[in-house]
Amino acid sequence: MLTDNPSSQPPTCHGVIAVDLSREQPPKEALEEPVAMQTAKHSPKAMKKSTAEEGTTYDKNKDLIVNQIFGGGDQSFFICSQQEEDLEPVDQRLALFSCPIMTLSVQWVELLEQTIEDNQEERLRELEVIFSSSALLNGSFIRGNEMLSNDELSVLQQSSSHTRVLLRSFSIERDLPASSHHNISFDSALHLLQRIEALTDAHAAMASRMEAALHHCTVTLVPMVQDSEELRIYLILPLCRLFAEARHYESLQIPYAVSVLELKKKRLWADRCLDMWLTSTDTVYFQRLVDIYKRIVIYVIDQTSSNKQYIATRWQQYLLTSLSLLEKLHHISVSSHSKLSYDSFYIPELTTKVDISADYQSWVEQQRFGRPGQYAISFCRFPFVFDAPAKTVLLQTDAALQMQEAVGEAQVQNMFSMISSIAPTLPILLLQVRRDHIMEDTFSQLEQFHVTDLKKPMKVKFVGEEAVDQGGVTKEFFLLLMQKVLNPDYGMFEEHEEIRTMWFREQTFEDESKFASVGMLCGLAIYNFQIIDLRFPLVLYKKLLGSATSLIDLVDFSPAVLHSLEQLLQYEGDDFQETFSLAFEIVRERFEEPVVVELVPRGSSIPVNVDNREEYVAKYVDYLLNVSVQMQFTAFKAGFMRVFGNRRILELFQPEELMAMVVGNENYDWEELEKVQLSLCCKICQFFWSIYC
């Protein structure tokens, strides 16, 4: 029997139609005859203890039950009547297997395979109905009864309506809210779609009608969704094979992307729900969606190159839409702690298909003077699509622009020096150093240079030597200088012997200017395309780019500390405090003496327990990476930023990419190197690889 319980929350429902039992009763005038048609803006309600129209007798102690529900558009109609002793109410929150709506099910696909030859037109009409309707596709592939055992199904059929809903909810979603999971069985969806696509390969008429149906479904997607269940279509469509083919971009992928992007403007809650669902998908599905739109970008570019009649604004709009969706996916990936690696979003073809240097210059002008048009687009707005060669071109272009500007200013200054007392200046950044005093000479000169001087092409001259710097002298200069600067005996940096990376020494006698000079040297190396042996962990480059630090950053800083803190967070025993005996403090060594540092005020008197251990770990990591070296890093970053002047070019880089610009790429493709060397038919090479492998 359906009862009204205002104090309880409505059970979670995963069927096609839901009945909410928790709402108020309808007005008296709504019940004018034993069977009344009612309308509701939302889900139908169970109603209790109604009154009667004149001439009709009602038993006020009996409940009203819902007999039928009709859903469509933005209205739901239901027929209700009084509860009779021998009439069991139908729980329409669950799918009725005796009269299901038309969905893409195993039974229907089997029927399609068996009767496509005999009843082709009827089956094709059904296929068109299903694939042209987002509602019917939303009702397909739902993880439900196939997840329940026969015993559970038996209980499901015999239990009361309320119990049945709870059983279904907990067996599928455990105790999650209705919108917390899409509840789609991707394995089932892929399997059924592949079986249908196999039939389309053998029946041309079926292929064309399925394509037309999908086109209708996609172009009619409306972001004005009313319920999270309507969002399933956004996860289902990319599973279709047609959706992976770039040639359908105008009818499928672009309308889909437009609808997804419109969710944020018109239904913010739906946009966040879809983001959550995409985060929960596996990497294979997520990479598939990313690859689809990477192909669309290249396809649109190729179409524009081959078709001179192509409308420029439409081309830019399609590109902007595709790149904006990739940007959304990239943001989801980063927010979910790198669901995909940063290089999964690279589009290597851009290096040959787009004038990256001109694109960067256009982007710089847009930054200075504003965007020139509604669909004007620069790929630099979406830097995550650029791979390492493309980022190198960007850096070279920025360096050339700034060097050109600095040299131009020097020439103007020299011109005025001929008619005034202004001192002439060199058009290059010249460092003159003695080999045996390389650190002292370098630091003293760097402190005297103006910011404009740092933008000039760099040249190095060793005092007493006649070598002309064509690049080799500068390379030797950085090699010798970094060996001395990074030497732990000098007192600025220390080596973590565990993984042989360098970090700032917490206690140092050197002032801020020295760390600023090292930062300038690091910037000059990048600016002048010099690879240097600067063995800092990745977290340094994250901090330079303004990214927040976290526990995972200890992986190449101190793996032992990372492992210990992870054990602390994962410990499930009841004797946590007795096992670890920790307080909000950390013991550090300063001048070979242990010193206790409190992580929070009066931290020594605050024990670490299960409830506050996450806060303890966060404070611990923050102290190691930030607080303990705040002065040193702040000065280093200030010197580094003096070279680049602003963050414009740095905004285009990931921390890993910036690190590669300094120390080079250490991810060697040994298999490719082996192929190249063995192709030379060199006996020494063959002998080497036989031992190495």
PDB file of N, CA and C in Angstrom, residues 48-98:
ATOM      1  N   LYS A  48      -3.602  10.888   0.024  1.00  0.00           N
ATOM      2  CA  LYS A  48      -4.219  10.168   1.143  1.00  0.00           C
ATOM      3  C   LYS A  48      -5.410  10.934   1.714  1.00  0.00           C
ATOM      4  N   LYS A  49      -6.417  10.174   2.128  1.00  0.00           N
ATOM      5  CA  LYS A  49      -7.552  10.717   2.865  1.00  0.00           C
ATOM      6  C   LYS A  49      -8.215  11.881   2.141  1.00  0.00           C
ATOM      7  N   SER A  50      -8.755  11.624   0.954  1.00  0.00           N
ATOM      8  CA  SER A  50      -9.436  12.652   0.182  1.00  0.00           C
ATOM      9  C   SER A  50     -10.904  12.730   0.604  1.00  0.00           C
ATOM     10  N   THR A  51     -11.534  13.810   0.187  1.00  0.00           N
ATOM     11  CA  THR A  51     -12.953  13.969   0.459  1.00  0.00           C
ATOM     12  C   THR A  51     -13.753  13.656  -0.779  1.00  0.00           C
ATOM     13  N   ALA A  52     -15.041  13.669  -0.711  1.00  0.00           N
ATOM     14  CA  ALA A  52     -15.891  13.196  -1.802  1.00  0.00           C
ATOM     15  C   ALA A  52     -16.727  14.306  -2.394  1.00  0.00           C
ATOM     16  N   GLU A  53     -17.027  14.149  -3.670  1.00  0.00           N
ATOM     17  CA  GLU A  53     -17.973  15.020  -4.379  1.00  0.00           C
ATOM     18  C   GLU A  53     -19.381  14.615  -3.936  1.00  0.00           C
ATOM     19  N   GLU A  54     -20.308  15.498  -4.050  1.00  0.00           N
ATOM     20  CA  GLU A  54     -21.683  15.217  -3.654  1.00  0.00           C
ATOM     21  C   GLU A  54     -22.229  14.035  -4.454  1.00  0.00           C
ATOM     22  N   GLY A  55     -22.802  13.072  -3.822  1.00  0.00           N
ATOM     23  CA  GLY A  55     -23.377  11.920  -4.497  1.00  0.00           C
ATOM     24  C   GLY A  55     -22.411  10.762  -4.623  1.00  0.00           C
ATOM     25  N   THR A  56     -21.165  10.938  -4.227  1.00  0.00           N
ATOM     26  CA  THR A  56     -20.177   9.870  -4.316  1.00  0.00           C
ATOM     27  C   THR A  56     -19.603   9.630  -2.931  1.00  0.00           C
ATOM     28  N   THR A  57     -19.521   8.384  -2.528  1.00  0.00           N
ATOM     29  CA  THR A  57     -19.053   8.063  -1.183  1.00  0.00           C
ATOM     30  C   THR A  57     -17.600   7.615  -1.228  1.00  0.00           C
ATOM     31  N   TYR A  58     -16.781   8.193  -0.364  1.00  0.00           N
ATOM     32  CA  TYR A  58     -15.379   7.797  -0.254  1.00  0.00           C
ATOM     33  C   TYR A  58     -15.105   7.364   1.172  1.00  0.00           C
ATOM     34  N   ASP A  59     -14.255   6.390   1.308  1.00  0.00           N
ATOM     35  CA  ASP A  59     -13.799   5.975   2.620  1.00  0.00           C
ATOM     36  C   ASP A  59     -12.528   6.747   2.944  1.00  0.00           C
ATOM     37  N   LYS A  60     -12.621   7.662   3.899  1.00  0.00           N
ATOM     38  CA  LYS A  60     -11.478   8.521   4.207  1.00  0.00           C
ATOM     39  C   LYS A  60     -10.312   7.753   4.819  1.00  0.00           C
ATOM     40  N   ASN A  61     -10.539   6.568   5.291  1.00  0.00           N
ATOM     41  CA  ASN A  61      -9.472   5.781   5.900  1.00  0.00           C
ATOM     42  C   ASN A  61      -8.670   4.981   4.882  1.00  0.00           C
ATOM     43  N   LYS A  62      -9.096   5.035   3.631  1.00  0.00           N
ATOM     44  CA  LYS A  62      -8.376   4.307   2.587  1.00  0.00           C
ATOM     45  C   LYS A  62      -7.485   5.254   1.786  1.00  0.00           C
ATOM     46  N   ASP A  63      -6.378   4.732   1.349  1.00  0.00           N
ATOM     47  CA  ASP A  63      -5.450   5.530   0.550  1.00  0.00           C
ATOM     48  C   ASP A  63      -5.893   5.567  -0.903  1.00  0.00           C
ATOM     49  N   LEU A  64      -5.411   6.583  -1.591  1.00  0.00           N
ATOM     50  CA  LEU A  64      -5.540   6.614  -3.043  1.00  0.00           C
ATOM     51  C   LEU A  64      -4.291   6.008  -3.646  1.00  0.00           C
ATOM     52  N   ILE A  65      -4.446   5.231  -4.696  1.00  0.00           N
ATOM     53  CA  ILE A  65      -3.298   4.616  -5.343  1.00  0.00           C
ATOM     54  C   ILE A  65      -3.196   5.127  -6.768  1.00  0.00           C
ATOM     55  N   VAL A  66      -1.988   5.096  -7.307  1.00  0.00           N
ATOM     56  CA  VAL A  66      -1.734   5.495  -8.691  1.00  0.00           C
ATOM     57  C   VAL A  66      -1.882   4.269  -9.573  1.00  0.00           C
ATOM     58  N   ASN A  67      -2.783   4.334 -10.578  1.00  0.00           N
ATOM     59  CA  ASN A  67      -2.999   3.207 -11.483  1.00  0.00           C
ATOM     60  C   ASN A  67      -2.138   3.281 -12.731  1.00  0.00           C
ATOM     61  N   GLN A  68      -2.065   4.478 -13.313  1.00  0.00           N
ATOM     62  CA  GLN A  68      -1.289   4.633 -14.537  1.00  0.00           C
ATOM     63  C   GLN A  68      -0.620   5.997 -14.553  1.00  0.00           C
ATOM     64  N   ILE A  69       0.521   6.045 -15.222  1.00  0.00           N
ATOM     65  CA  ILE A  69       1.262   7.302 -15.363  1.00  0.00           C
ATOM     66  C   ILE A  69       1.566   7.504 -16.834  1.00  0.00           C
ATOM     67  N   PHE A  70       1.377   8.703 -17.301  1.00  0.00           N
ATOM     68  CA  PHE A  70       1.686   9.061 -18.685  1.00  0.00           C
ATOM     69  C   PHE A  70       2.701  10.201 -18.653  1.00  0.00           C
ATOM     70  N   GLY A  71       3.902   9.947 -19.132  1.00  0.00           N
ATOM     71  CA  GLY A  71       4.948  10.967 -19.111  1.00  0.00           C
ATOM     72  C   GLY A  71       5.251  11.478 -20.500  1.00  0.00           C
ATOM     73  N   GLY A  72       5.480  12.783 -20.608  1.00  0.00           N
ATOM     74  CA  GLY A  72       5.842  13.345 -21.900  1.00  0.00           C
ATOM     75  C   GLY A  72       5.943  14.850 -21.823  1.00  0.00           C
ATOM     76  N   GLY A  73       6.873  15.434 -22.584  1.00  0.00           N
ATOM     77  CA  GLY A  73       7.041  16.874 -22.553  1.00  0.00           C
ATOM     78  C   GLY A  73       7.429  17.332 -21.164  1.00  0.00           C
ATOM     79  N   ASP A  74       6.798  18.411 -20.687  1.00  0.00           N
ATOM     80  CA  ASP A  74       7.099  18.879 -19.341  1.00  0.00           C
ATOM     81  C   ASP A  74       5.934  18.604 -18.379  1.00  0.00           C
ATOM     82  N   GLN A  75       5.044  17.688 -18.749  1.00  0.00           N
ATOM     83  CA  GLN A  75       3.910  17.343 -17.907  1.00  0.00           C
ATOM     84  C   GLN A  75       3.873  15.831 -17.689  1.00  0.00           C
ATOM     85  N   SER A  76       3.408  15.420 -16.501  1.00  0.00           N
ATOM     86  CA  SER A  76       3.185  14.003 -16.211  1.00  0.00           C
ATOM     87  C   SER A  76       1.737  13.834 -15.760  1.00  0.00           C
ATOM     88  N   PHE A  77       0.990  12.935 -16.395  1.00  0.00           N
ATOM     89  CA  PHE A  77      -0.407  12.694 -16.075  1.00  0.00           C
ATOM     90  C   PHE A  77      -0.535  11.340 -15.387  1.00  0.00           C
ATOM     91  N   PHE A  78      -1.371  11.271 -14.372  1.00  0.00           N
ATOM     92  CA  PHE A  78      -1.565   9.983 -13.722  1.00  0.00           C
ATOM     93  C   PHE A  78      -3.034   9.771 -13.381  1.00  0.00           C
ATOM     94  N   ILE A  79      -3.438   8.522 -13.377  1.00  0.00           N
ATOM     95  CA  ILE A  79      -4.802   8.125 -13.033  1.00  0.00           C
ATOM     96  C   ILE A  79      -4.766   7.451 -11.678  1.00  0.00           C
ATOM     97  N   CYS A  80      -5.640   7.880 -10.788  1.00  0.00           N
ATOM     98  CA  CYS A  80      -5.638   7.304  -9.448  1.00  0.00           C
ATOM     99  C   CYS A  80      -7.044   6.840  -9.067  1.00  0.00           C
ATOM    100  N   SER A  81      -7.098   5.952  -8.080  1.00  0.00           N
ATOM    101  CA  SER A  81      -8.377   5.470  -7.556  1.00  0.00           C
ATOM    102  C   SER A  81      -8.176   5.063  -6.114  1.00  0.00           C
ATOM    103  N   GLN A  82      -9.276   4.800  -5.421  1.00  0.00           N
ATOM    104  CA  GLN A  82      -9.150   4.395  -4.033  1.00  0.00           C
ATOM    105  C   GLN A  82      -8.630   2.973  -3.907  1.00  0.00           C
ATOM    106  N   GLN A  83      -7.895   2.739  -2.839  1.00  0.00           N
ATOM    107  CA  GLN A  83      -7.342   1.412  -2.564  1.00  0.00           C
ATOM    108  C   GLN A  83      -8.463   0.422  -2.229  1.00  0.00           C
ATOM    109  N   GLU A  84      -8.470  -0.726  -2.903  1.00  0.00           N
ATOM    110  CA  GLU A  84      -9.389  -1.809  -2.588  1.00  0.00           C
ATOM    111  C   GLU A  84      -8.597  -2.958  -1.980  1.00  0.00           C
ATOM    112  N   GLU A  85      -9.296  -3.767  -1.232  1.00  0.00           N
ATOM    113  CA  GLU A  85      -8.608  -4.833  -0.520  1.00  0.00           C
ATOM    114  C   GLU A  85      -7.900  -5.801  -1.464  1.00  0.00           C
ATOM    115  N   ASP A  86      -8.511  -6.064  -2.618  1.00  0.00           N
ATOM    116  CA  ASP A  86      -7.955  -7.064  -3.526  1.00  0.00           C
ATOM    117  C   ASP A  86      -7.152  -6.449  -4.669  1.00  0.00           C
ATOM    118  N   LEU A  87      -6.828  -5.172  -4.567  1.00  0.00           N
ATOM    119  CA  LEU A  87      -6.091  -4.500  -5.643  1.00  0.00           C
ATOM    120  C   LEU A  87      -4.706  -4.086  -5.139  1.00  0.00           C
ATOM    121  N   GLU A  88      -3.698  -4.709  -5.679  1.00  0.00           N
ATOM    122  CA  GLU A  88      -2.317  -4.389  -5.297  1.00  0.00           C
ATOM    123  C   GLU A  88      -1.820  -3.226  -6.155  1.00  0.00           C
ATOM    124  N   PRO A  89      -1.382  -2.151  -5.549  1.00  0.00           N
ATOM    125  CA  PRO A  89      -0.896  -1.016  -6.346  1.00  0.00           C
ATOM    126  C   PRO A  89       0.353  -1.386  -7.134  1.00  0.00           C
ATOM    127  N   VAL A  90       0.453  -0.828  -8.301  1.00  0.00           N
ATOM    128  CA  VAL A  90       1.618  -1.066  -9.158  1.00  0.00           C
ATOM    129  C   VAL A  90       2.676  -0.023  -8.845  1.00  0.00           C
ATOM    130  N   ASP A  91       3.844  -0.476  -8.467  1.00  0.00           N
ATOM    131  CA  ASP A  91       4.943   0.454  -8.169  1.00  0.00           C
ATOM    132  C   ASP A  91       5.586   0.884  -9.480  1.00  0.00           C
ATOM    133  N   GLN A  92       5.233   2.060  -9.952  1.00  0.00           N
ATOM    134  CA  GLN A  92       5.713   2.492 -11.254  1.00  0.00           C
ATOM    135  C   GLN A  92       7.055   3.191 -11.180  1.00  0.00           C
ATOM    136  N   ARG A  93       7.673   3.145 -10.000  1.00  0.00           N
ATOM    137  CA  ARG A  93       9.064   3.609  -9.934  1.00  0.00           C
ATOM    138  C   ARG A  93      10.006   2.584 -10.537  1.00  0.00           C
ATOM    139  N   LEU A  94       9.543   1.362 -10.676  1.00  0.00           N
ATOM    140  CA  LEU A  94      10.341   0.304 -11.274  1.00  0.00           C
ATOM    141  C   LEU A  94       9.867   0.049 -12.691  1.00  0.00           C
ATOM    142  N   ALA A  95      10.795  -0.367 -13.533  1.00  0.00           N
ATOM    143  CA  ALA A  95      10.423  -0.678 -14.916  1.00  0.00           C
ATOM    144  C   ALA A  95       9.498  -1.888 -14.941  1.00  0.00           C
ATOM    145  N   LEU A  96       8.414  -1.795 -15.696  1.00  0.00           N
ATOM    146  CA  LEU A  96       7.488  -2.911 -15.835  1.00  0.00           C
ATOM    147  C   LEU A  96       7.920  -3.770 -17.011  1.00  0.00           C
ATOM    148  N   PHE A  97       8.391  -4.970 -16.736  1.00  0.00           N
ATOM    149  CA  PHE A  97       8.939  -5.813 -17.786  1.00  0.00           C
ATOM    150  C   PHE A  97       7.851  -6.357 -18.714  1.00  0.00           C
ATOM    151  N   SER A  98       6.601  -6.350 -18.235  1.00  0.00           N
ATOM    152  CA  SER A  98       5.515  -6.839 -19.082  1.00  0.00           C
ATOM    153  C   SER A  98       5.119  -5.820 -20.140  1.00  0.00           C
TER     154      SER A  98
END
